[in-house]
């Protein structure tokens, strides 16, 4: 169920036969379990796991954008003064955030469309090219599958290890096995997705007692012409790696040295 408190919308989710309640702040994307805030697996991995490719992109993209803007000014014979330089610099430095925010927005919309579709709701026509591409890729792929949906957009909480999250999809295949599907609209598969899947497997099995037999990442790129199916390894070593990342974040949070 959901309710609005202090101008914010919260949703509530019962787990462990109603013994655990997750309160989810949709705007801030924060989770509260029986009144206490917990880090999500995504947040822990985002803060504790180094992403070399992403860090490089964040570092060089503003300079590439700045160079492009400067060249345009010169090509157009525009006046170049200190104010113009400062504005170009500010716009360039914001470029990575703008691109990331838009990518996140597209991902959220696509996830919502998939959830509504699987829940039997009518899907209205979409106008954004990236959303349309992702949605069509998913629909073409899904219509060729024979999976039975078990859970979608399910909130998770590991009582044993103390973290939360929201998985995308658990399905049952033709063999009766439970398969975890992680839906991504990113440009590539990264190691953080592997840790996330292992964290979700643990929390899901803790609560439901259902054993996840396998997992794959279904990547539907915003400009791609076909989906990418990437098998995700699930094992104790990778889950322990996730716990190590969790420890790094928690210890840093409790330390005066940030």
Short mmCIF file of C-alpha atoms in Angstrom, two decimals:
data_model
loop_
_atom_site.label_atom_id
_atom_site.label_comp_id
_atom_site.label_asym_id
_atom_site.label_seq_id
_atom_site.Cartn_x
_atom_site.Cartn_y
_atom_site.Cartn_z
CA UNK A 1 0.00 0.00 0.00
CA UNK A 2 1.06 3.63 -0.18
CA UNK A 3 0.54 6.91 1.62
CA UNK A 4 1.65 10.54 1.39
CA UNK A 5 3.48 11.96 4.39
CA UNK A 6 4.95 15.47 4.57
CA UNK A 7 4.62 15.90 0.83
CA UNK A 8 6.45 12.62 0.11
CA UNK A 9 5.00 9.41 -1.28
CA UNK A 10 5.87 6.20 0.53
CA UNK A 11 5.05 2.63 -0.41
CA UNK A 12 4.88 -0.21 2.10
CA UNK A 13 5.81 -3.81 1.45
CA UNK A 14 5.27 -6.81 3.71
CA UNK A 15 7.97 -9.49 3.76
CA UNK A 16 8.62 -12.68 5.72
CA UNK A 17 4.94 -13.57 6.12
CA UNK A 18 4.11 -10.03 7.23
CA UNK A 19 6.72 -9.92 10.02
CA UNK A 20 8.87 -7.36 8.21
CA UNK A 21 7.64 -4.09 6.69
CA UNK A 22 9.70 -2.12 4.19
CA UNK A 23 8.83 1.55 3.90
CA UNK A 24 10.14 2.92 0.60
CA UNK A 25 10.67 6.62 -0.10
CA UNK A 26 10.18 6.75 -3.87
CA UNK A 27 11.61 10.25 -4.38
CA UNK A 28 14.75 9.80 -2.30
CA UNK A 29 14.97 6.09 -3.11
CA UNK A 30 15.49 5.20 0.55
CA UNK A 31 14.43 2.05 2.37
CA UNK A 32 13.28 1.74 5.97
CA UNK A 33 12.80 -1.63 7.64
CA UNK A 34 10.63 -1.50 10.75
CA UNK A 35 11.58 2.17 11.08
CA UNK A 36 15.34 1.81 10.52
CA UNK A 37 17.07 2.98 7.33
CA UNK A 38 19.13 0.43 5.41
CA UNK A 39 21.43 0.78 2.43
CA UNK A 40 20.27 -0.86 -0.77
CA UNK A 41 22.56 -3.27 -2.60
CA UNK A 42 22.69 -0.78 -5.48
CA UNK A 43 23.81 2.06 -3.19
CA UNK A 44 26.44 -0.09 -1.49
CA UNK A 45 27.89 -1.19 -4.82
CA UNK A 46 27.71 2.34 -6.23
CA UNK A 47 29.64 3.76 -3.29
CA UNK A 48 32.02 0.91 -2.57
CA UNK A 49 32.90 -0.66 -5.91
CA UNK A 50 35.35 1.09 -8.23
CA UNK A 51 34.11 1.49 -11.82
CA UNK A 52 37.17 2.29 -13.98
CA UNK A 53 35.23 2.78 -17.20
CA UNK A 54 32.68 5.10 -15.62
CA UNK A 55 35.34 7.11 -13.80
CA UNK A 56 37.26 7.61 -17.03
CA UNK A 57 34.06 8.70 -18.82
CA UNK A 58 33.30 11.23 -16.09
CA UNK A 59 36.83 12.55 -16.27
CA UNK A 60 37.24 13.05 -20.03
CA UNK A 61 33.68 13.80 -21.15
CA UNK A 62 33.53 17.38 -19.81
CA UNK A 63 36.79 18.21 -21.63
CA UNK A 64 35.51 16.70 -24.88
CA UNK A 65 32.28 18.69 -24.53
CA UNK A 66 34.23 21.88 -23.72
CA UNK A 67 36.44 21.42 -26.78
CA UNK A 68 33.40 20.84 -28.98
CA UNK A 69 31.70 23.99 -27.72
CA UNK A 70 34.83 26.08 -28.15
CA UNK A 71 35.31 24.85 -31.71
CA UNK A 72 31.72 25.77 -32.53
CA UNK A 73 32.23 29.29 -31.19
CA UNK A 74 35.37 29.68 -33.29
CA UNK A 75 33.77 28.19 -36.40
CA UNK A 76 30.80 30.55 -36.07
CA UNK A 77 33.10 33.56 -35.50
CA UNK A 78 31.35 34.36 -32.24
CA UNK A 79 32.90 36.73 -29.73
CA UNK A 80 34.91 34.82 -27.12
CA UNK A 81 35.32 36.63 -23.83
CA UNK A 82 35.64 35.65 -20.18
CA UNK A 83 31.89 35.38 -19.58
CA UNK A 84 31.50 33.18 -22.64
CA UNK A 85 34.33 30.93 -21.50
CA UNK A 86 32.86 30.58 -18.02
CA UNK A 87 29.45 29.70 -19.40
CA UNK A 88 30.88 27.12 -21.77
CA UNK A 89 32.90 25.65 -18.91
CA UNK A 90 29.88 25.44 -16.61
CA UNK A 91 27.73 23.82 -19.30
CA UNK A 92 30.48 21.31 -20.09
CA UNK A 93 31.00 20.35 -16.45
CA UNK A 94 27.26 19.67 -16.11
CA UNK A 95 27.18 17.52 -19.25
CA UNK A 96 27.97 14.19 -17.57
CA UNK A 97 25.31 14.76 -14.91
CA UNK A 98 22.76 15.64 -17.58
CA UNK A 99 23.56 12.53 -19.61
CA UNK A 100 23.49 10.31 -16.49
CA UNK A 101 20.20 11.79 -15.29
CA UNK A 102 18.56 11.26 -18.68
CA UNK A 103 19.85 7.68 -18.88
CA UNK A 104 18.47 7.00 -15.42
CA UNK A 105 15.13 8.51 -16.41
CA UNK A 106 14.89 6.29 -19.49
CA UNK A 107 15.77 3.24 -17.41
CA UNK A 108 13.09 4.04 -14.83
CA UNK A 109 10.43 4.54 -17.52
CA UNK A 110 11.33 1.30 -19.30
CA UNK A 111 11.23 -0.66 -16.04
CA UNK A 112 7.80 0.80 -15.36
CA UNK A 113 6.55 -0.17 -18.81
CA UNK A 114 7.79 -3.73 -18.36
CA UNK A 115 6.13 -4.00 -14.96
CA UNK A 116 2.81 -2.63 -16.26
CA UNK A 117 2.93 -4.92 -19.29
CA UNK A 118 3.57 -8.05 -17.25
CA UNK A 119 0.82 -7.03 -14.83
CA UNK A 120 -1.60 -6.87 -17.75
CA UNK A 121 -1.95 -3.11 -18.07
CA UNK A 122 -2.36 -1.39 -21.40
CA UNK A 123 0.81 0.32 -22.59
CA UNK A 124 0.30 3.74 -24.21
CA UNK A 125 2.38 4.81 -27.20
CA UNK A 126 5.75 6.27 -26.26
CA UNK A 127 7.44 9.23 -27.97
CA UNK A 128 11.00 9.26 -26.66
CA UNK A 129 13.27 7.45 -29.19
CA UNK A 130 15.39 5.78 -26.51
CA UNK A 131 12.35 4.51 -24.61
CA UNK A 132 10.69 3.32 -27.81
CA UNK A 133 13.80 1.41 -28.85
CA UNK A 134 14.25 -0.25 -25.45
CA UNK A 135 10.58 -1.13 -25.22
CA UNK A 136 10.42 -2.65 -28.70
CA UNK A 137 13.55 -4.70 -28.04
CA UNK A 138 12.09 -6.06 -24.82
CA UNK A 139 8.70 -6.81 -26.34
CA UNK A 140 10.20 -8.66 -29.30
CA UNK A 141 12.34 -10.74 -26.97
CA UNK A 142 9.64 -11.42 -24.37
CA UNK A 143 7.12 -12.61 -26.95
CA UNK A 144 9.54 -15.39 -27.90
CA UNK A 145 9.85 -16.67 -24.33
CA UNK A 146 7.76 -19.17 -22.39
CA UNK A 147 8.68 -18.03 -18.88
CA UNK A 148 6.13 -17.97 -16.08
CA UNK A 149 6.45 -14.82 -13.99
CA UNK A 150 6.90 -15.46 -10.27
CA UNK A 151 7.89 -12.02 -8.95
CA UNK A 152 8.39 -8.60 -10.50
CA UNK A 153 9.84 -5.43 -8.92
CA UNK A 154 9.98 -7.25 -5.60
CA UNK A 155 11.36 -5.51 -2.53
CA UNK A 156 14.04 -7.48 -0.69
CA UNK A 157 15.57 -7.48 2.77
CA UNK A 158 18.30 -9.74 4.06
CA UNK A 159 17.74 -10.25 7.76
CA UNK A 160 21.03 -12.13 8.02
CA UNK A 161 23.23 -9.50 6.37
CA UNK A 162 21.24 -6.27 6.71
CA UNK A 163 20.69 -4.79 3.27
CA UNK A 164 17.72 -4.11 1.00
CA UNK A 165 16.93 -3.84 -2.69
CA UNK A 166 14.41 -4.31 -5.48
CA UNK A 167 14.86 -7.12 -7.97
CA UNK A 168 13.50 -6.81 -11.50
CA UNK A 169 12.11 -10.22 -12.31
CA UNK A 170 12.04 -13.82 -11.14
CA UNK A 171 10.60 -16.32 -13.58
CA UNK A 172 10.14 -20.08 -13.77
CA UNK A 173 11.52 -21.80 -16.86
CA UNK A 174 10.24 -24.94 -18.61
CA UNK A 175 12.21 -27.12 -16.18
CA UNK A 176 10.48 -25.53 -13.19
CA UNK A 177 13.66 -23.72 -12.14
CA UNK A 178 13.64 -20.20 -10.72
CA UNK A 179 15.61 -17.72 -12.84
CA UNK A 180 16.59 -14.21 -11.79
CA UNK A 181 16.48 -11.65 -14.63
CA UNK A 182 18.19 -8.28 -14.25
CA UNK A 183 16.91 -5.75 -16.78
CA UNK A 184 19.37 -3.04 -17.84
CA UNK A 185 19.19 -0.19 -20.35
CA UNK A 186 22.89 0.68 -20.02
CA UNK A 187 25.51 0.64 -22.76
CA UNK A 188 27.45 -2.28 -21.29
CA UNK A 189 27.51 -4.96 -18.61
CA UNK A 190 29.69 -4.05 -15.63
CA UNK A 191 31.01 -5.96 -12.63
CA UNK A 192 28.65 -4.18 -10.25
CA UNK A 193 25.72 -5.98 -11.89
CA UNK A 194 27.31 -9.30 -10.95
CA UNK A 195 27.59 -8.31 -7.29
CA UNK A 196 24.03 -6.97 -7.31
CA UNK A 197 22.63 -10.23 -8.67
CA UNK A 198 24.45 -12.26 -6.02
CA UNK A 199 23.11 -9.96 -3.30
CA UNK A 200 19.56 -10.26 -4.63
CA UNK A 201 19.82 -14.06 -4.86
CA UNK A 202 20.78 -14.29 -1.19
CA UNK A 203 18.01 -11.97 0.05
CA UNK A 204 15.36 -13.58 -2.15
CA UNK A 205 16.21 -17.11 -1.05
CA UNK A 206 16.30 -16.04 2.60
CA UNK A 207 12.73 -14.81 2.52
CA UNK A 208 10.99 -17.08 0.04
CA UNK A 209 12.88 -20.34 0.41
CA UNK A 210 12.93 -20.60 -3.39
CA UNK A 211 16.33 -21.45 -4.83
CA UNK A 212 17.55 -19.35 -7.75
CA UNK A 213 19.10 -21.74 -10.25
CA UNK A 214 20.57 -19.13 -12.59
CA UNK A 215 20.62 -15.46 -13.48
CA UNK A 216 21.17 -13.41 -16.58
CA UNK A 217 21.30 -9.73 -17.40
CA UNK A 218 18.91 -8.70 -20.15
CA UNK A 219 20.48 -5.58 -21.62
CA UNK A 220 18.26 -3.56 -23.92
CA UNK A 221 20.37 -0.64 -25.11
CA UNK A 222 18.89 2.70 -26.05
CA UNK A 223 20.42 2.58 -29.54
CA UNK A 224 20.95 -1.16 -29.98
CA UNK A 225 19.27 -3.32 -32.61
CA UNK A 226 19.07 -6.47 -30.49
CA UNK A 227 19.05 -7.49 -26.84
CA UNK A 228 22.12 -8.80 -25.07
CA UNK A 229 21.75 -11.86 -22.84
CA UNK A 230 24.64 -11.98 -20.39
CA UNK A 231 24.80 -14.97 -17.98
CA UNK A 232 25.65 -13.83 -14.46
CA UNK A 233 27.71 -16.18 -12.26
CA UNK A 234 26.24 -16.90 -8.83
CA UNK A 235 28.55 -18.21 -6.13
CA UNK A 236 29.72 -17.72 -2.56
CA UNK A 237 32.93 -15.97 -3.55
CA UNK A 238 31.05 -13.26 -5.43
CA UNK A 239 28.55 -12.82 -2.61
CA UNK A 240 31.43 -12.45 -0.16
CA UNK A 241 32.86 -9.82 -2.49
CA UNK A 242 29.57 -7.94 -2.19
CA UNK A 243 29.81 -8.22 1.61
CA UNK A 244 33.32 -6.77 1.40
CA UNK A 245 31.99 -3.81 -0.57
CA UNK A 246 29.23 -3.42 2.03
CA UNK A 247 31.84 -3.42 4.79
CA UNK A 248 33.86 -0.70 3.05
CA UNK A 249 30.84 1.60 2.80
CA UNK A 250 29.68 0.99 6.37
CA UNK A 251 33.13 1.49 7.85
CA UNK A 252 33.61 4.69 5.90
CA UNK A 253 30.22 5.95 7.06
CA UNK A 254 31.16 5.34 10.69
CA UNK A 255 34.67 6.80 10.36
CA UNK A 256 35.59 10.45 10.83
CA UNK A 257 37.96 10.04 7.87
CA UNK A 258 35.92 10.13 4.68
#
